[in-house]
């Protein structure tokens, strides 16, 4: 039975973000396929009582420092040390911040499949020192990672230019919603504007919040997300929801079904992510049949394709285009159909999981040859 250690997420099962969603799908798939799977996890971040948890997946708790700047590094360090003692056949490592620990795994003879995520050192939420940490982690990943995974072709191009690397393209997957989900109390189908994102600057949060008063004159606005550590943008979301009757701030929504319902019934979903590749929230919104208006970036254009709707990151343009979409039932219907078809064709979890397994199998084979 081949074995894999998964390092760099908040654990299994966790509902924090894109990495965690991917592991909730991949880990049970691998154990079903005959793998011994261990997922390194953070205390307090996993739901061990989750009825959907696959108990064949080993959840291994490790220790670290729960701070914005040191959590990934510290938990990655403790997970790597533990994995080296157990000596799995291969390690799946998420996030280039764990590039610092790849030389340790390499010296231990453990091949690594590394999901590089987005271009973290371009994110506005990090200060100069943190950006340097991520950039150095990326350089170490390029040097010491056995095989790299890019979740978009645009990210692959950037890594090839910056570091001269190759690797595998494996995007995020999505769940197609074929049933009619119940709508959130107080909302009407195709009549509200939805925003789902971590409240950090590079997700066009400030610009969208500036557009909210104009949007709320004509439509309900639902804001989902938080920064995770509090701060100015969380406070702005709170003030908007308290001051404007048509604005709701739900914070971080852990209930998958509730979030799917919000996308499924939205009249317009504004997707403001600007740094990164195939965004998990975007592909899931597409799979739910949400009419999407996205910030105009190469990454969002790659995911949405030629029929996508895009907007520049200014409050006036966002409010204008969002309201245009909410007020156009024919455009909403066309966008919902096109987005669902594209998600079904290009972003299925079955294909994503199979691609990860093939890559892990190749690395296991190279280790056996070296042995």
XYZ file of C-alpha atoms in Angstrom:
371
model
C 0.000 0.000 0.000
C 1.618 3.320 -1.048
C 1.669 6.045 1.593
C 1.380 9.835 1.308
C 1.781 12.579 3.896
C -0.135 15.801 3.202
C 1.548 18.889 4.661
C 0.600 22.564 4.573
C -3.187 22.706 5.055
C -5.155 23.360 8.211
C -6.044 19.705 8.258
C -8.707 17.105 7.540
C -11.581 17.658 7.578
C -11.389 21.451 7.571
C -13.560 24.082 5.896
C -11.163 27.027 5.995
C -10.243 27.637 2.347
C -9.289 26.251 -1.037
C -6.476 23.958 0.103
C -8.733 22.450 2.755
C -11.551 21.897 0.274
C -9.142 20.147 -2.096
C -7.925 17.816 0.650
C -11.496 17.014 1.737
C -12.005 15.715 -1.806
C -8.585 14.172 -2.465
C -7.825 12.341 0.801
C -10.928 10.051 0.751
C -10.390 9.457 -2.967
C -6.838 8.251 -2.318
C -7.754 5.929 0.562
C -10.515 4.465 -1.601
C -7.850 3.819 -4.232
C -5.678 1.933 -1.743
C -3.403 4.660 -0.341
C -2.328 5.123 3.263
C -3.106 8.836 3.765
C -1.969 11.049 6.648
C -3.062 14.703 6.767
C -1.134 16.975 9.132
C -3.609 19.180 10.966
C -3.838 22.087 13.382
C -5.696 21.730 16.693
C -9.011 23.544 16.624
C -9.106 23.749 12.816
C -10.599 20.332 12.012
C -14.050 18.871 12.580
C -13.408 15.345 13.802
C -17.139 14.908 14.428
C -17.973 15.746 10.803
C -20.479 13.084 9.626
C -18.866 13.213 6.166
C -15.401 12.452 7.538
C -13.701 9.368 6.107
C -12.182 7.667 9.150
C -9.662 5.824 6.990
C -7.827 9.144 6.549
C -5.361 9.650 9.395
C -5.590 13.115 10.953
C -2.242 13.873 12.599
C -2.207 16.860 14.995
C 0.936 18.969 15.143
C 1.946 22.116 16.998
C 2.786 25.610 15.794
C 2.435 29.314 16.475
C -1.053 30.626 15.694
C -0.071 34.021 14.289
C -0.679 35.620 10.894
C 2.990 35.590 9.901
C 4.303 32.403 11.550
C 1.483 29.852 11.509
C 2.226 28.287 8.106
C 5.983 28.145 8.735
C 5.742 26.749 12.265
C 3.096 24.134 11.533
C 4.958 23.160 8.372
C 8.142 22.659 10.374
C 6.551 20.386 12.970
C 4.632 18.428 10.313
C 7.783 17.923 8.240
C 9.768 16.628 11.210
C 7.010 14.162 12.070
C 6.657 13.014 8.448
C 10.376 12.341 8.166
C 10.170 10.006 11.172
C 7.289 8.095 9.544
C 8.983 8.074 6.105
C 5.998 7.996 3.711
C 6.541 7.053 0.079
C 5.718 10.603 -1.039
C 4.681 13.958 0.445
C 2.073 16.306 -0.978
C 3.078 19.793 0.174
C 0.782 22.791 -0.138
C 2.069 26.392 -0.193
C 5.561 27.690 -1.046
C 6.034 28.885 2.542
C 6.840 25.230 3.199
C 9.643 25.439 0.655
C 11.972 26.052 3.597
C 11.406 22.469 4.734
C 11.715 20.762 1.340
C 15.506 20.249 1.717
C 14.769 18.204 4.870
C 12.355 15.944 3.000
C 14.788 15.673 0.111
C 17.652 14.608 2.394
C 15.319 12.016 3.924
C 14.703 10.574 0.457
C 11.003 11.539 0.392
C 9.918 12.882 -3.020
C 7.571 15.880 -2.929
C 4.653 17.028 -5.028
C 4.271 20.755 -4.267
C 1.187 22.850 -5.003
C 2.695 26.345 -5.309
C -0.657 28.171 -4.861
C -0.726 31.800 -6.054
C 1.925 34.494 -6.202
C 1.946 35.176 -2.472
C 4.749 37.751 -2.601
C 2.492 39.982 -4.751
C -0.316 40.049 -2.194
C -0.977 43.440 -0.621
C -1.895 41.902 2.752
C 1.754 41.001 3.436
C 4.406 43.468 4.594
C 7.835 43.688 2.980
C 9.406 41.062 5.249
C 6.564 38.565 4.711
C 6.771 39.053 0.943
C 10.489 38.293 1.095
C 9.769 35.167 3.135
C 7.326 33.902 0.492
C 9.627 34.797 -2.383
C 12.525 32.920 -0.771
C 10.191 29.998 -0.081
C 9.296 29.970 -3.773
C 12.962 29.959 -4.775
C 13.595 27.015 -2.441
C 10.513 25.248 -3.818
C 11.777 25.666 -7.371
C 15.148 24.239 -6.320
C 14.126 21.407 -4.010
C 10.571 20.379 -4.938
C 10.580 17.099 -6.862
C 7.490 17.965 -8.937
C 5.490 21.205 -8.941
C 1.743 21.663 -9.403
C 0.220 24.859 -10.813
C -3.521 25.430 -10.527
C -3.593 27.597 -13.664
C -1.604 27.913 -16.864
C -1.018 31.596 -16.074
C 0.676 30.651 -12.794
C 2.778 28.089 -14.688
C 3.912 30.806 -17.103
C 4.897 33.095 -14.228
C 6.931 30.362 -12.538
C 8.655 29.502 -15.803
C 9.660 33.146 -16.287
C 10.716 33.769 -12.669
C 12.328 30.425 -11.814
C 12.716 28.445 -15.042
C 10.526 25.606 -13.758
C 8.160 23.142 -15.379
C 5.519 21.034 -13.687
C 1.915 19.857 -13.826
C -1.283 21.814 -14.370
C -3.957 20.618 -11.935
C -6.771 23.099 -11.216
C -9.351 23.055 -8.440
C -12.561 21.114 -8.882
C -16.207 21.935 -8.310
C -19.457 20.245 -7.377
C -22.209 20.648 -9.949
C -25.484 21.599 -8.270
C -28.247 19.641 -10.028
C -30.883 20.142 -7.349
C -32.911 23.201 -6.429
C -31.392 24.339 -3.131
C -33.530 26.286 -0.630
C -32.969 30.017 -0.781
C -31.705 32.041 2.188
C -34.514 33.544 4.230
C -35.420 37.070 3.123
C -33.737 36.845 -0.294
C -35.289 36.486 -3.750
C -33.831 34.398 -6.559
C -31.659 36.319 -9.030
C -32.368 39.591 -7.217
C -29.349 39.974 -4.897
C -25.638 40.673 -5.289
C -23.199 38.241 -3.650
C -19.576 38.796 -2.611
C -17.547 35.840 -1.271
C -13.883 36.330 -0.360
C -11.361 36.567 2.396
C -11.343 40.221 3.400
C -7.864 41.166 2.194
C -6.898 44.040 -0.156
C -6.007 41.969 -3.243
C -9.565 40.621 -3.423
C -10.877 44.085 -4.428
C -12.688 44.266 -1.091
C -12.250 47.998 -0.510
C -13.443 48.865 -4.015
C -16.482 46.605 -3.706
C -17.347 48.003 -0.278
C -17.194 51.517 -1.773
C -19.655 50.362 -4.445
C -22.076 48.793 -1.956
C -24.077 51.950 -1.047
C -24.928 52.551 -4.716
C -25.769 48.874 -5.293
C -27.906 48.688 -2.142
C -30.190 51.420 -3.467
C -31.495 48.874 -5.993
C -30.658 45.360 -4.735
C -29.866 43.294 -1.651
C -26.133 42.787 -1.010
C -24.792 39.696 0.769
C -21.146 39.705 1.947
C -19.525 36.393 2.923
C -16.035 36.258 4.424
C -13.684 37.708 7.001
C -9.994 38.458 7.240
C -9.502 35.685 9.793
C -7.625 38.045 12.097
C -9.972 41.051 12.343
C -9.045 44.500 11.117
C -10.213 47.464 9.052
C -12.027 45.528 6.319
C -13.974 43.424 8.816
C -14.971 46.659 10.531
C -16.104 48.188 7.221
C -18.246 45.122 6.515
C -19.829 45.401 9.947
C -20.564 49.109 9.494
C -22.122 48.559 6.056
C -24.435 45.844 7.388
C -25.485 47.985 10.350
C -25.966 51.207 8.386
C -27.653 49.912 5.226
C -30.860 47.938 5.514
C -30.242 45.952 2.317
C -26.752 44.764 3.276
C -25.970 41.514 5.137
C -22.536 40.482 6.363
C -22.501 36.765 7.181
C -18.809 36.471 8.088
C -17.088 33.161 7.335
C -19.679 30.549 6.292
C -18.595 27.008 7.183
C -21.818 25.358 5.996
C -21.069 24.183 2.446
C -24.725 23.717 1.557
C -25.599 27.251 2.656
C -22.784 28.714 0.570
C -23.784 26.667 -2.473
C -27.329 27.972 -2.081
C -26.122 31.580 -1.959
C -24.239 31.129 -5.237
C -27.074 29.122 -6.803
C -29.700 31.839 -6.338
C -27.539 34.986 -6.722
C -28.454 37.562 -9.334
C -24.803 38.600 -9.638
C -21.694 37.197 -7.971
C -18.814 39.685 -7.941
C -15.444 37.918 -7.913
C -12.645 40.356 -7.103
C -9.614 38.097 -6.630
C -6.603 39.582 -8.411
C -3.608 37.477 -7.323
C -3.616 33.732 -7.857
C -4.640 31.163 -10.387
C -7.753 29.010 -10.552
C -9.712 30.295 -7.580
C -11.782 27.627 -5.757
C -14.631 30.042 -4.990
C -14.880 31.055 -8.652
C -15.099 27.528 -10.060
C -17.641 26.547 -7.405
C -19.743 29.635 -8.145
C -19.685 28.634 -11.824
C -20.755 25.091 -10.963
C -23.681 26.491 -8.960
C -24.877 28.401 -12.001
C -24.101 31.854 -10.622
C -23.997 34.772 -13.078
C -20.430 35.992 -12.482
C -18.899 39.431 -12.872
C -15.139 39.155 -12.285
C -12.284 41.586 -11.905
C -10.425 41.654 -15.196
C -7.239 39.600 -14.680
C -5.499 36.940 -16.792
C -6.367 34.351 -14.132
C -10.099 35.093 -14.130
C -10.180 35.220 -17.931
C -8.548 31.793 -18.068
C -11.167 30.287 -15.757
C -14.313 31.956 -17.106
C -13.310 31.722 -20.764
C -14.560 33.750 -23.742
C -18.114 34.165 -22.470
C -17.075 35.670 -19.119
C -18.048 39.134 -17.900
C -15.231 41.333 -16.580
C -14.856 44.735 -14.960
C -12.064 47.103 -13.933
C -11.465 47.527 -10.180
C -13.189 50.853 -9.525
C -16.229 51.369 -7.318
C -18.207 53.202 -10.009
C -17.604 50.545 -12.662
C -18.345 47.699 -10.224
C -21.683 49.189 -9.125
C -22.665 49.992 -12.720
C -21.890 46.512 -14.107
C -23.273 44.618 -11.119
C -26.595 46.434 -11.370
C -26.662 45.890 -15.118
C -26.320 42.134 -14.547
C -28.926 42.019 -11.764
C -31.370 43.826 -14.011
C -30.866 41.571 -17.070
C -32.658 38.194 -16.725
C -31.627 37.056 -20.225
C -27.939 37.762 -19.528
C -28.219 36.039 -16.146
C -29.642 32.925 -17.783
C -26.965 32.877 -20.509
C -24.177 33.330 -17.974
C -25.551 30.652 -15.638
C -25.715 28.103 -18.460
C -22.262 28.947 -19.846
C -20.611 28.881 -16.418
C -22.174 25.566 -15.419
C -21.102 23.938 -18.674
C -17.537 25.230 -18.354
C -17.273 24.029 -14.731
C -18.618 20.607 -15.666
C -16.193 20.313 -18.604
C -12.979 21.769 -17.159
C -13.196 21.708 -13.359
C -14.462 18.369 -12.046
C -13.144 16.845 -8.823
C -12.974 13.429 -10.509
C -10.419 14.723 -13.004
C -8.529 16.737 -10.388
C -8.207 13.782 -7.991
C -7.110 11.435 -10.786
C -4.418 13.918 -11.867
C -3.053 14.182 -8.339
C -2.966 10.405 -7.978
C -1.095 9.930 -11.268
C 1.517 12.470 -10.184
C 1.916 10.860 -6.759
C 2.260 7.425 -8.363
C 5.037 8.707 -10.639
C 6.945 10.061 -7.662
C 6.531 6.796 -5.758
C 7.941 4.964 -8.774
C 10.997 7.240 -8.910
C 11.654 6.584 -5.219
C 11.477 2.826 -5.728
C 13.911 3.082 -8.654
C 16.361 5.115 -6.551
C 16.011 2.621 -3.697
